[in-house]
Coordinates of C-alpha atoms and ligand atoms in Angstrom, one line a residue:
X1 CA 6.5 35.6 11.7
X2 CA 5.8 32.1 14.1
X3 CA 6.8 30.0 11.0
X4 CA 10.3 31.9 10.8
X5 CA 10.7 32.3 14.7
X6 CA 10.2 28.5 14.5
X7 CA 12.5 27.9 11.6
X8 CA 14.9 29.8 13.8
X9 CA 14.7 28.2 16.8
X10 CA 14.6 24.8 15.2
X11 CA 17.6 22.6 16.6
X12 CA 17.9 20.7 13.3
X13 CA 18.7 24.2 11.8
X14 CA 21.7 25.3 14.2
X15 CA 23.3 22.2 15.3
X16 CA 26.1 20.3 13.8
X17 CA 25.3 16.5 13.7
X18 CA 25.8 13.7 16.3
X19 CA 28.1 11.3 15.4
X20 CA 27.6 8.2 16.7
X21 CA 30.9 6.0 16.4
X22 CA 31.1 2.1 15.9
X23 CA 31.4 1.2 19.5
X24 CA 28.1 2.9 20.3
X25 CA 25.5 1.4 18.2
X26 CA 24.9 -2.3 17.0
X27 CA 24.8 -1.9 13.3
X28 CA 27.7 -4.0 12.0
X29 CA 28.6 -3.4 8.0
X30 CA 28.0 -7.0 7.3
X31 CA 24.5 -6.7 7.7
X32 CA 24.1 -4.2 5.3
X33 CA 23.7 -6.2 1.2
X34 CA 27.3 -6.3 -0.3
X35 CA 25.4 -4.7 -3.2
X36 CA 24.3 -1.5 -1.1
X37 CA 27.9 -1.9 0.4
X38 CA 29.9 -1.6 -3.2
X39 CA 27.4 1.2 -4.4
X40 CA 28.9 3.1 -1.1
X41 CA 32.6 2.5 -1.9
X42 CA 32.3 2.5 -5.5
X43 CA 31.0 6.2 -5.3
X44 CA 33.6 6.7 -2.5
X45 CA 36.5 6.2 -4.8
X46 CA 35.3 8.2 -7.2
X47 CA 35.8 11.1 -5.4
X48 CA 32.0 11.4 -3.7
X49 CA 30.9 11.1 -0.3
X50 CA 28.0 8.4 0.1
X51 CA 25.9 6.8 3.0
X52 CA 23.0 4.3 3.5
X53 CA 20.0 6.4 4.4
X54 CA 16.4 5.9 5.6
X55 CA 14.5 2.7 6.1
X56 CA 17.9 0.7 6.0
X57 CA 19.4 2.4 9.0
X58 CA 16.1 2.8 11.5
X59 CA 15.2 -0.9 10.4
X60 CA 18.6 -2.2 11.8
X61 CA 19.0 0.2 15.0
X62 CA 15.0 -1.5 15.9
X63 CA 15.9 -4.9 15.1
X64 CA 14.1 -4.6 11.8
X65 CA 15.4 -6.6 9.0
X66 CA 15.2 -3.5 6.0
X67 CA 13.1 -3.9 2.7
X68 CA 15.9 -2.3 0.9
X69 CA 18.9 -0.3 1.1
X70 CA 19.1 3.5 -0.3
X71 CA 22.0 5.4 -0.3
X72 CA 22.5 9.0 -0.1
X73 CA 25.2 10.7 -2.2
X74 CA 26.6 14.4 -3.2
X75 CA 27.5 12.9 -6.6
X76 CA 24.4 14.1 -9.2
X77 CA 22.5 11.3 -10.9
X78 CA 23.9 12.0 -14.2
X79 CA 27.8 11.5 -12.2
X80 CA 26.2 8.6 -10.0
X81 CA 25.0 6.8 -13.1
X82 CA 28.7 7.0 -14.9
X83 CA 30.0 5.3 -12.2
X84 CA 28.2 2.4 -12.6
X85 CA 27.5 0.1 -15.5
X86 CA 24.4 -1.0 -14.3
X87 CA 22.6 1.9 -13.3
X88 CA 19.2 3.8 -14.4
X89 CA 18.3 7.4 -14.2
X90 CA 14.8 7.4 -13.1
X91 CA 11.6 9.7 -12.0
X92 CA 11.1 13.2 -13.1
X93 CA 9.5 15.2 -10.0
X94 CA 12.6 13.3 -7.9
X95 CA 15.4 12.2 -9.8
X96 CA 17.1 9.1 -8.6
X97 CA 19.1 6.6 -9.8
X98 CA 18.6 2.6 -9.4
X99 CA 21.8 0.5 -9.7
X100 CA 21.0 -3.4 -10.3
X101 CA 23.0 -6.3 -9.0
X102 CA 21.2 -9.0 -10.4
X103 CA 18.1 -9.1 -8.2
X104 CA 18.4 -6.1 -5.9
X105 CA 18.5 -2.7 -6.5
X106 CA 20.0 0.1 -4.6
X107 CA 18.4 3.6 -5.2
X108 CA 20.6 6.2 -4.9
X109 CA 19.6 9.7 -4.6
X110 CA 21.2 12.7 -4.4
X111 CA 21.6 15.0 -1.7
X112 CA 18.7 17.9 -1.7
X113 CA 18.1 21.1 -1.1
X114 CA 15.2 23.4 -0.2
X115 CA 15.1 25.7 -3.6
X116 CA 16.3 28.7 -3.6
X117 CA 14.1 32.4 -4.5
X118 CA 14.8 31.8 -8.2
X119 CA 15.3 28.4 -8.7
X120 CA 14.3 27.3 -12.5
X121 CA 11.0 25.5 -13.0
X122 CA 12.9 22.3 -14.2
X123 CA 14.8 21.9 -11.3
X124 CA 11.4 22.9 -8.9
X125 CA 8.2 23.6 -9.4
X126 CA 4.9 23.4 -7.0
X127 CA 1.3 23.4 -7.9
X128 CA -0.7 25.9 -7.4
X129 CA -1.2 24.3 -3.8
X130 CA 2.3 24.0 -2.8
X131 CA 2.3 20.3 -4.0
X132 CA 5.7 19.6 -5.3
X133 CA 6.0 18.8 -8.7
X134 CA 9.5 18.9 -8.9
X135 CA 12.6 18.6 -6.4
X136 CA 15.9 18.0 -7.9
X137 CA 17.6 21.0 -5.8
X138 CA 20.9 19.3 -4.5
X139 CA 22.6 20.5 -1.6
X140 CA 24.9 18.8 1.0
X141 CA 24.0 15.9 3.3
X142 CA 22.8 18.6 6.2
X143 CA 20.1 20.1 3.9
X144 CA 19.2 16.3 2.8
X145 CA 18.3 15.5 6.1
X146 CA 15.8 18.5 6.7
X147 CA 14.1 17.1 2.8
X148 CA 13.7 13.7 4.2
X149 CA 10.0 13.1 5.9
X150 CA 11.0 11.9 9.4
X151 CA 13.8 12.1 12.3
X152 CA 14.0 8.9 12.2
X153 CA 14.3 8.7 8.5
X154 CA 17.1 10.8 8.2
X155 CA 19.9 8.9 10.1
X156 CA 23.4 8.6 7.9
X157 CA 25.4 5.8 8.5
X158 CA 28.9 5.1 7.0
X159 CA 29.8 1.8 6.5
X160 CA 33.1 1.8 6.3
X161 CA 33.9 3.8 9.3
X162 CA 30.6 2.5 11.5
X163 CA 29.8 6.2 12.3
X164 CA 25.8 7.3 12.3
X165 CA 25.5 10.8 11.4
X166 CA 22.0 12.3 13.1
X167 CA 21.0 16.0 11.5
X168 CA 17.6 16.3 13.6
X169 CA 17.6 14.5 16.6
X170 CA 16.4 11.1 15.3
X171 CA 18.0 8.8 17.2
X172 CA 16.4 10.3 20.8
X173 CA 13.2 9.9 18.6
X174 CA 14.2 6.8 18.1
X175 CA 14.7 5.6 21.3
X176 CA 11.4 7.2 22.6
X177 CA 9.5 5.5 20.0
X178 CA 8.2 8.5 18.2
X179 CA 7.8 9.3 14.5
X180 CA 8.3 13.4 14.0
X181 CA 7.9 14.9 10.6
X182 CA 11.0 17.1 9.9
X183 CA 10.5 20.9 10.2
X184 CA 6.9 22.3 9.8
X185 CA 4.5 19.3 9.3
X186 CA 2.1 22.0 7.7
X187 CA 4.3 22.8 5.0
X188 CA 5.8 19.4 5.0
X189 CA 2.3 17.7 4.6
X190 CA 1.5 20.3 1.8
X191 CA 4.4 20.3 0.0
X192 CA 3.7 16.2 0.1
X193 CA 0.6 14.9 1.3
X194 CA 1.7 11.3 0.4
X195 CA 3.8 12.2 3.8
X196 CA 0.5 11.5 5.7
X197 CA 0.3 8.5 4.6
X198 CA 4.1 7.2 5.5
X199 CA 3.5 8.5 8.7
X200 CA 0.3 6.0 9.2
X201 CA 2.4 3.1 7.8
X202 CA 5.9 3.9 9.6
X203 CA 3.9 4.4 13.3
X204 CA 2.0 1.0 12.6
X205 CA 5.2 -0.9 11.3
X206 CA 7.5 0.0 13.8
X207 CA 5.0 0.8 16.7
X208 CA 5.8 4.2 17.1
X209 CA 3.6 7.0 18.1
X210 CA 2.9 10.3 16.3
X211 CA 4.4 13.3 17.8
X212 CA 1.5 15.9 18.9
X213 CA 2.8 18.3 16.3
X214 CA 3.1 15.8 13.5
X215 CA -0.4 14.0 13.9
X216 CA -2.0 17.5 14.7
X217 CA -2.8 18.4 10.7
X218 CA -3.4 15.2 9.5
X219 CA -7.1 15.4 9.4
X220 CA -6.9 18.8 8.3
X221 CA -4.7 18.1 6.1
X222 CA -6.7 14.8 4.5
X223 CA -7.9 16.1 1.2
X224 CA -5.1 17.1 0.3
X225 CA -4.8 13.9 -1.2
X226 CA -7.0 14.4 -3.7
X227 CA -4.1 16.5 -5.5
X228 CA -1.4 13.3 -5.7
X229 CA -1.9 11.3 -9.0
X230 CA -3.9 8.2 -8.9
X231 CA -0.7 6.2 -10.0
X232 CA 1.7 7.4 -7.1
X233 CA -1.7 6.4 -4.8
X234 CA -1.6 3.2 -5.8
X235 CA 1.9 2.2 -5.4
X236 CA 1.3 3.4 -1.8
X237 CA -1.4 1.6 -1.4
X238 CA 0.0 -1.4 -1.9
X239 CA 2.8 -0.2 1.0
X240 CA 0.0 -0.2 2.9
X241 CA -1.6 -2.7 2.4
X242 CA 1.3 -5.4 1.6
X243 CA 3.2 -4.2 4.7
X244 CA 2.8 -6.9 7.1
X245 CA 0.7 -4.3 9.4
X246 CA -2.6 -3.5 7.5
X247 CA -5.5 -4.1 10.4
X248 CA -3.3 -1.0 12.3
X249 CA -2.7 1.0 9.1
X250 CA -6.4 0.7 8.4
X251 CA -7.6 1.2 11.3
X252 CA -5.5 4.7 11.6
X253 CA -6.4 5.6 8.1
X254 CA -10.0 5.4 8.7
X255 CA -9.3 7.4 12.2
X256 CA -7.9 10.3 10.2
X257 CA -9.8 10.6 7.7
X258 CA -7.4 9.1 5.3
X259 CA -9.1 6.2 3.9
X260 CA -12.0 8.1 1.7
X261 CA -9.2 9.5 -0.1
X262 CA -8.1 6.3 -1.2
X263 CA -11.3 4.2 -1.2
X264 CA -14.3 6.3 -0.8
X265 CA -16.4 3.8 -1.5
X266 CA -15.2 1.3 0.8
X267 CA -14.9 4.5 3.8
X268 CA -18.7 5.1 3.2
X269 CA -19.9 1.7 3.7
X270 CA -17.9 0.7 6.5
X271 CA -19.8 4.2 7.5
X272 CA -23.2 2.2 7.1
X273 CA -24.7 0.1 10.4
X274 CA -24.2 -3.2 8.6
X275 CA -21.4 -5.0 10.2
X276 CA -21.0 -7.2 7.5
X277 CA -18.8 -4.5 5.2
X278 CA -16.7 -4.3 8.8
X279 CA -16.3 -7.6 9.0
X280 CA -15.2 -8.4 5.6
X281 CA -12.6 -5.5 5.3
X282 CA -11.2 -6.3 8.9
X283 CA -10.9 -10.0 7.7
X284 CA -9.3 -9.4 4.5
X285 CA -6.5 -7.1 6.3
X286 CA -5.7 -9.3 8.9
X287 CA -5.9 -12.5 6.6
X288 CA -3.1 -10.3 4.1
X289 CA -1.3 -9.5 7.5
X290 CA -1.3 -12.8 8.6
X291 CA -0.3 -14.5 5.0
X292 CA 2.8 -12.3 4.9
X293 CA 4.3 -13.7 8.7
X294 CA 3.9 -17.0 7.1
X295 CA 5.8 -15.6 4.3
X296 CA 3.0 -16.4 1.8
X297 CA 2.0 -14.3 -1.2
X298 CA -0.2 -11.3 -1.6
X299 CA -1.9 -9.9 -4.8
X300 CA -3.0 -6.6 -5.4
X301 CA -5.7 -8.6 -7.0
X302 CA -7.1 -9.8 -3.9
X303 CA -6.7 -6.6 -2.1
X304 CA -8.5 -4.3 -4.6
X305 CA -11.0 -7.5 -4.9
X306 CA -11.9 -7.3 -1.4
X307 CA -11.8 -3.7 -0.9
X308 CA -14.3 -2.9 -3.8
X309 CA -16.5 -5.3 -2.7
X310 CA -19.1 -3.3 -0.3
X311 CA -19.4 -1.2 -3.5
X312 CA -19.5 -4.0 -6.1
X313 CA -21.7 -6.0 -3.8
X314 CA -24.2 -2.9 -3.1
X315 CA -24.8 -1.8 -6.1
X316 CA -24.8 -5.4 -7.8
X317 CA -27.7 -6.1 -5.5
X318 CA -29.6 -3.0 -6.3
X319 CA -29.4 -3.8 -9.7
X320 CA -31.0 -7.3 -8.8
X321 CA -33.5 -6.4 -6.6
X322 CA -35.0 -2.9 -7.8
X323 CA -33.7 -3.3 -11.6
X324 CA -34.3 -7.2 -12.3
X325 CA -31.3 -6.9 -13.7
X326 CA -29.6 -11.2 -13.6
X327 CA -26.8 -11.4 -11.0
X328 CA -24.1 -11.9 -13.9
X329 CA -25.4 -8.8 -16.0
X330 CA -25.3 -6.7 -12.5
X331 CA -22.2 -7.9 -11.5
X332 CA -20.4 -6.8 -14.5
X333 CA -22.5 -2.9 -14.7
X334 CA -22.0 -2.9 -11.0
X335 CA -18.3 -4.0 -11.7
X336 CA -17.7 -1.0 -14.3
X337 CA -19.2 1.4 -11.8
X338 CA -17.2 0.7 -8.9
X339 CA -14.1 0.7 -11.4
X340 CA -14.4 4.1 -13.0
X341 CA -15.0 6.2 -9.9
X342 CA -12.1 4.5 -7.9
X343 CA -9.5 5.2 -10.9
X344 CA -9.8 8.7 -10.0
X345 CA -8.3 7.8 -6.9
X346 CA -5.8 5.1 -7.1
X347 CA -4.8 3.8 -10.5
X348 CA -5.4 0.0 -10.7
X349 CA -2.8 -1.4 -13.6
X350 CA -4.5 -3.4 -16.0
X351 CA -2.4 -7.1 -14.9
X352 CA -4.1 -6.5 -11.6
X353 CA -7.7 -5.8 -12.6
X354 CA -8.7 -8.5 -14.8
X355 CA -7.5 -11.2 -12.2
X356 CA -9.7 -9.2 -9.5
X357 CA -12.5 -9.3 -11.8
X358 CA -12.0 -12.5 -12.0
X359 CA -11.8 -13.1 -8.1
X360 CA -15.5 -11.3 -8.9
X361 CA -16.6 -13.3 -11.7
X362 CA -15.8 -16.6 -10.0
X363 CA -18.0 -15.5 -6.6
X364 CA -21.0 -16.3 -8.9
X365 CA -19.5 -19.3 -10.4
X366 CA -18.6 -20.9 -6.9
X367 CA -22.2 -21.5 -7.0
X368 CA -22.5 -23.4 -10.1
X369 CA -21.8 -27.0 -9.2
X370 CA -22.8 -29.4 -12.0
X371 CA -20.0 -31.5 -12.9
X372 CA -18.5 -29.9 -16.1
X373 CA -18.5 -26.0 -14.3
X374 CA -16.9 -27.3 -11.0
X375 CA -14.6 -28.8 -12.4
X376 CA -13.5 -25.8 -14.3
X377 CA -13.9 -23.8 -11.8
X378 CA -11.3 -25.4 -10.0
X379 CA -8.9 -25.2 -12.7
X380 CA -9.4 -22.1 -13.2
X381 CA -5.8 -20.2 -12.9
X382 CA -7.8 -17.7 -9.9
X383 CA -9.3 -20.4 -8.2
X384 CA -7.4 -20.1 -5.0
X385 CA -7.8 -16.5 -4.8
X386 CA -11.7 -16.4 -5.7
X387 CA -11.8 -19.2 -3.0
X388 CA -9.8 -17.5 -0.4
X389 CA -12.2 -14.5 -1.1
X390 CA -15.5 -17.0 -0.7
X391 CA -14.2 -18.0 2.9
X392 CA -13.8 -14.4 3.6
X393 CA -17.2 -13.7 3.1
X394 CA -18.4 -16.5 5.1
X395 CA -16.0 -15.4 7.9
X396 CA -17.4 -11.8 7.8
X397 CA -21.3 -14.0 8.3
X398 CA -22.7 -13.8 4.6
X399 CA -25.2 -16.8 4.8
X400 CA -24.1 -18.8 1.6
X401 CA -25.5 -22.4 3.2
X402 CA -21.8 -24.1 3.3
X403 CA -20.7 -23.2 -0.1
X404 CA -16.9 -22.4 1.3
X405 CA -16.9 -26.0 3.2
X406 CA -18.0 -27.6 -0.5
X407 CA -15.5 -26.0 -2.5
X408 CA -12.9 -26.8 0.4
X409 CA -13.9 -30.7 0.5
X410 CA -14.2 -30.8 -3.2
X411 CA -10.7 -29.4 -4.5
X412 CA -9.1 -32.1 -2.2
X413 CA -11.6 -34.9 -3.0
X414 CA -10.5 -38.0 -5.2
X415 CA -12.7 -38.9 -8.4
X416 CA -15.1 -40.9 -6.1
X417 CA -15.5 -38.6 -3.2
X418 CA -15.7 -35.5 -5.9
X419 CA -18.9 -37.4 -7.8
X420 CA -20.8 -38.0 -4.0
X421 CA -20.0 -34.2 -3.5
X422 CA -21.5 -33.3 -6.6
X423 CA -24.2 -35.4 -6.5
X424 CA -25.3 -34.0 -3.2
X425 CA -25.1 -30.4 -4.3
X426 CA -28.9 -28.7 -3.5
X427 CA -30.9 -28.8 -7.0
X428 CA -30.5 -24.7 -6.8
X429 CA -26.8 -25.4 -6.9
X430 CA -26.7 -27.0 -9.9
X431 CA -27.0 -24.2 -12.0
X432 CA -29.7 -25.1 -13.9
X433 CA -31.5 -22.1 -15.4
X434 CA -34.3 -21.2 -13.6
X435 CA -36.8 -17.9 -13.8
X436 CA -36.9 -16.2 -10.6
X437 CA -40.0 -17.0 -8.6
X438 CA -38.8 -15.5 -5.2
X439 CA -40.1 -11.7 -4.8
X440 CA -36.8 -10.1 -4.7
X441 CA -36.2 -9.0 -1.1
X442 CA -36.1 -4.6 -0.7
X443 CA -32.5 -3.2 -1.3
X444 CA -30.2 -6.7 0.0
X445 CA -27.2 -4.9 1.2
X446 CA -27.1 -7.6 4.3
X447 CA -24.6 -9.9 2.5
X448 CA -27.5 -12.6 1.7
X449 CA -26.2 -13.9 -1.9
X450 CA -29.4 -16.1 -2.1
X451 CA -30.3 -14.1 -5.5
X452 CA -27.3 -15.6 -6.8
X453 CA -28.8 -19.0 -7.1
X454 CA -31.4 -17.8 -9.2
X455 CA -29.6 -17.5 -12.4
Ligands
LIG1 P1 10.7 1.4 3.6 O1 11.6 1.3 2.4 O2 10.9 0.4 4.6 O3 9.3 1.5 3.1 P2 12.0 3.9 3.8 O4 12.1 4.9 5.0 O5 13.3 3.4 3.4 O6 11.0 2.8 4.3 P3 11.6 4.8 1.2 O7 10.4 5.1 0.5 O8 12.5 3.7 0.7 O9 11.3 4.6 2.7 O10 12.5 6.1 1.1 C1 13.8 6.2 1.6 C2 14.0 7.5 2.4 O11 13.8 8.6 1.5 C3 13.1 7.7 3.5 O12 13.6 7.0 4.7 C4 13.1 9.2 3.7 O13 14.3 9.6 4.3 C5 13.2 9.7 2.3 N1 11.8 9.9 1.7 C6 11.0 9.0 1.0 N2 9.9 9.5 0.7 C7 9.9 10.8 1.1 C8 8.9 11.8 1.1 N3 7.8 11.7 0.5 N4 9.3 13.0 1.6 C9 10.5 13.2 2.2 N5 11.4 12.2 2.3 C10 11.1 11.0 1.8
LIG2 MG1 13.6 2.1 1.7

């Protein structure tokens, strides 16, 4: 009875849509890719109506430059894709078509609609939690703006006349800085609980806060994650992660619960006392956030490396210490361990986790410094990355006596200076076999890596 008294009194529901002309905004057509641009009027003269949609639009009214362009459409992806030549029907639970121009791509969906009573199970189907499975209901560009996640998300603009079309009042959001989910965010976060996650990434991006009413279920709401396949988790991990805004993201997924449903591991030992786990998580985000202003590369390798590392580091020192167990054996039981319980969260593609097992593999090799295994080391092809990782470790206070400043002086030494370096390298640092004759310490969670040396 509230839900439909709210449904009713809903001003998205009722009201026809703002138009914004030209004059009144300072989106010019220009700045939107000529790609995105002919997608619009290529559709157009076919007969459809068509519009650039979503993060395009908000990006440019905030100054933003956009990721990429989508565009919104009445034409059905079967009609959209006979339009072009270079165009792909893609995605089963929601349809959409991808139109190439040599490097970009333009995804062009199809206007939705919320299903009606009897709607067949092709076109929509839910789980038996309300997840959707499927939602290729189309309807007209007023019921496509109550689908979309946020006001602010849902803003139509028409390049060729200039005009803004706003369904749900997104442009006062907008302007007031706020990110509001689009009808009830109970349903809304059911029906999608990936939605919780946009929200964390769109309020940290764009520095927006969460309306009372959209933030309110979230923690609630948290496991529902739990439901969304460990592949669609992954690619939005690495939204969150690769955005540009990570140390915000992760501090807001951890604040609503969010993060143990992505990397439980990780969420229970930043739980622990030890700031070291802290430290290196909090360094890894903002080294990613800061790599990506300086318009540097970042690898899912490295992320996932880092991230799995409390867990990977734990139990590789449990085996050590209680199990005598050598550090190589234990890194690679530990490393199979950590693996198979975070798949059944997020999916980790196969060309991403051998290079982070090799970010692993290399932290023992770092040690390893007589001349014939430093010098492969350093030409191994994840040297930078397994190097980048060793500083972060240091950073976060694991006591590894220097071994970041060697590696750092050594890759830039010349033949002469390289031999000195290696020649000074501690006996233990040579690699040199040894049997353990330390009593290992109790349970070495603390970051010490002195075990490490042993082998
Ligand atoms: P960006 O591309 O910068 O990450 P975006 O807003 O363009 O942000 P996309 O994932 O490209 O995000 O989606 C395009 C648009 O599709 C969104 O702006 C939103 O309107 C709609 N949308 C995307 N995902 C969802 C979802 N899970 N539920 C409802 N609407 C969605
Ligand atoms: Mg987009």
């Amino acid at each position: 009875m509230l839900k439909r008294l709210y449904q009713l009194l809903r001003p998205t529901d009722s009201a026809a849509p703002t138009i914004i002309p030209e004059s009144e905004h300072h989106i010019s057509k220009h700045d939107v890719s000529s790609a995105a641009r002919k997608v619009i009027s290529n559709l157009k003269q076919a007969g459809y109506s068509a519009y650039l949609v979503g993060g395009g639009v908000r990006d440019f009214l905030l100054d933003f430059h956009p990721k990429d362009f989508d565009v919104a459409t009445n034409a059905t992806p079967e009609q959209t894709k006979a339009v072009f030549k270079n165009a792909r029907l893609i995605g089963r639970r929601f349809r959409i078509v991808h139109v190439r121009f040599g490097r970009e791509v333009i995804e062009v969906t199809t206007f939705r609609d919320s299903p009606q009573q009897d709607q067949p199970k092709k076109d929509h189907n839910q789980s038996d939690k309300g997840i959707l499975l499927r939602d290729n209901v189309y309807g007209d560009i007023r019921s496509d703006a109550l689908r979309r996640d946020f006001t602010v998300n849902a803003l139509y603009y028409d390049p060729e006349d200039g005009t803004i079309h706003d369904y749900t009042g997104g442009l006062k959001d907008l302007n007031e800085r706020q990110l509001r989910i689009i009808g009830d965010p109970d349903a809304r976060y059911k029906e999608d609980p990936v939605r919780m996650l946009r929200a964390v990434r769109f309020a940290a991006k764009l520095g927006f806060s969460l309306t009372s009413e959209t933030e309110a279920p979230i923690r609630e709401h948290a496991n529902y994650l739990a439901d969304i396949p460990p592949a669609r988790l992954f690619e939005e991990v690495l939204k969150l992660f690769i955005s540009g805004y990570a140390t915000a993201i992760l501090t807001q997924l951890r604040e609503f619960g969010l993060l143990a449903y992505l990397f439980p591991g990780t969420e229970s030992y930043l739980q622990e006392d030890d700031p070291y786990y802290q430290k290196l998580i909090f360094a890894t985000v903002a080294n990613t956030d800061k790599r990506l202003r300086n318009n540097k590369r970042v690898t899912p390798a490295f992320i996932y490396a880092a991230m799995l590392w409390p867990s990977l580091h734990a139990r590789m020192h449990e085996l050590i210490n209680s199990h005598k167990v050598p550090p190589y054996e234990a890194m690679q039981q530990a490393a199979q361990g950590v693996i198979s319980q975070q798949l059944s969260y997020t999916a980790i593609p196969k060309r991403f986790l051998i290079p982070m097992r090799e970010i692993w593999n290399l932290q023992l090799r770092f040690d390893k410094r007589d001349s014939r295994r430093a010098h492969q080391t350093l030409e191994h092809p994840r040297f930078r990355a397994a190097y980048d990782f060793l500083l972060l470790r240091e950073e976060a206070g694991e006591q590894l006596d220097g071994l970041g400043m060697w590696w750092t002086s050594f890759q830039d030494a010349n033949a002469e200076e390289k031999g000195k370096l290696l020649k000074d390298v501690p006996s233990s640092g040579k690699g040199r076999q040894r049997r353990r004759r330390k009593k290992p310490r109790k349970n070495n969670n603390s970051g010490d890596n002195g075990d490490n040396k042993q082998s």
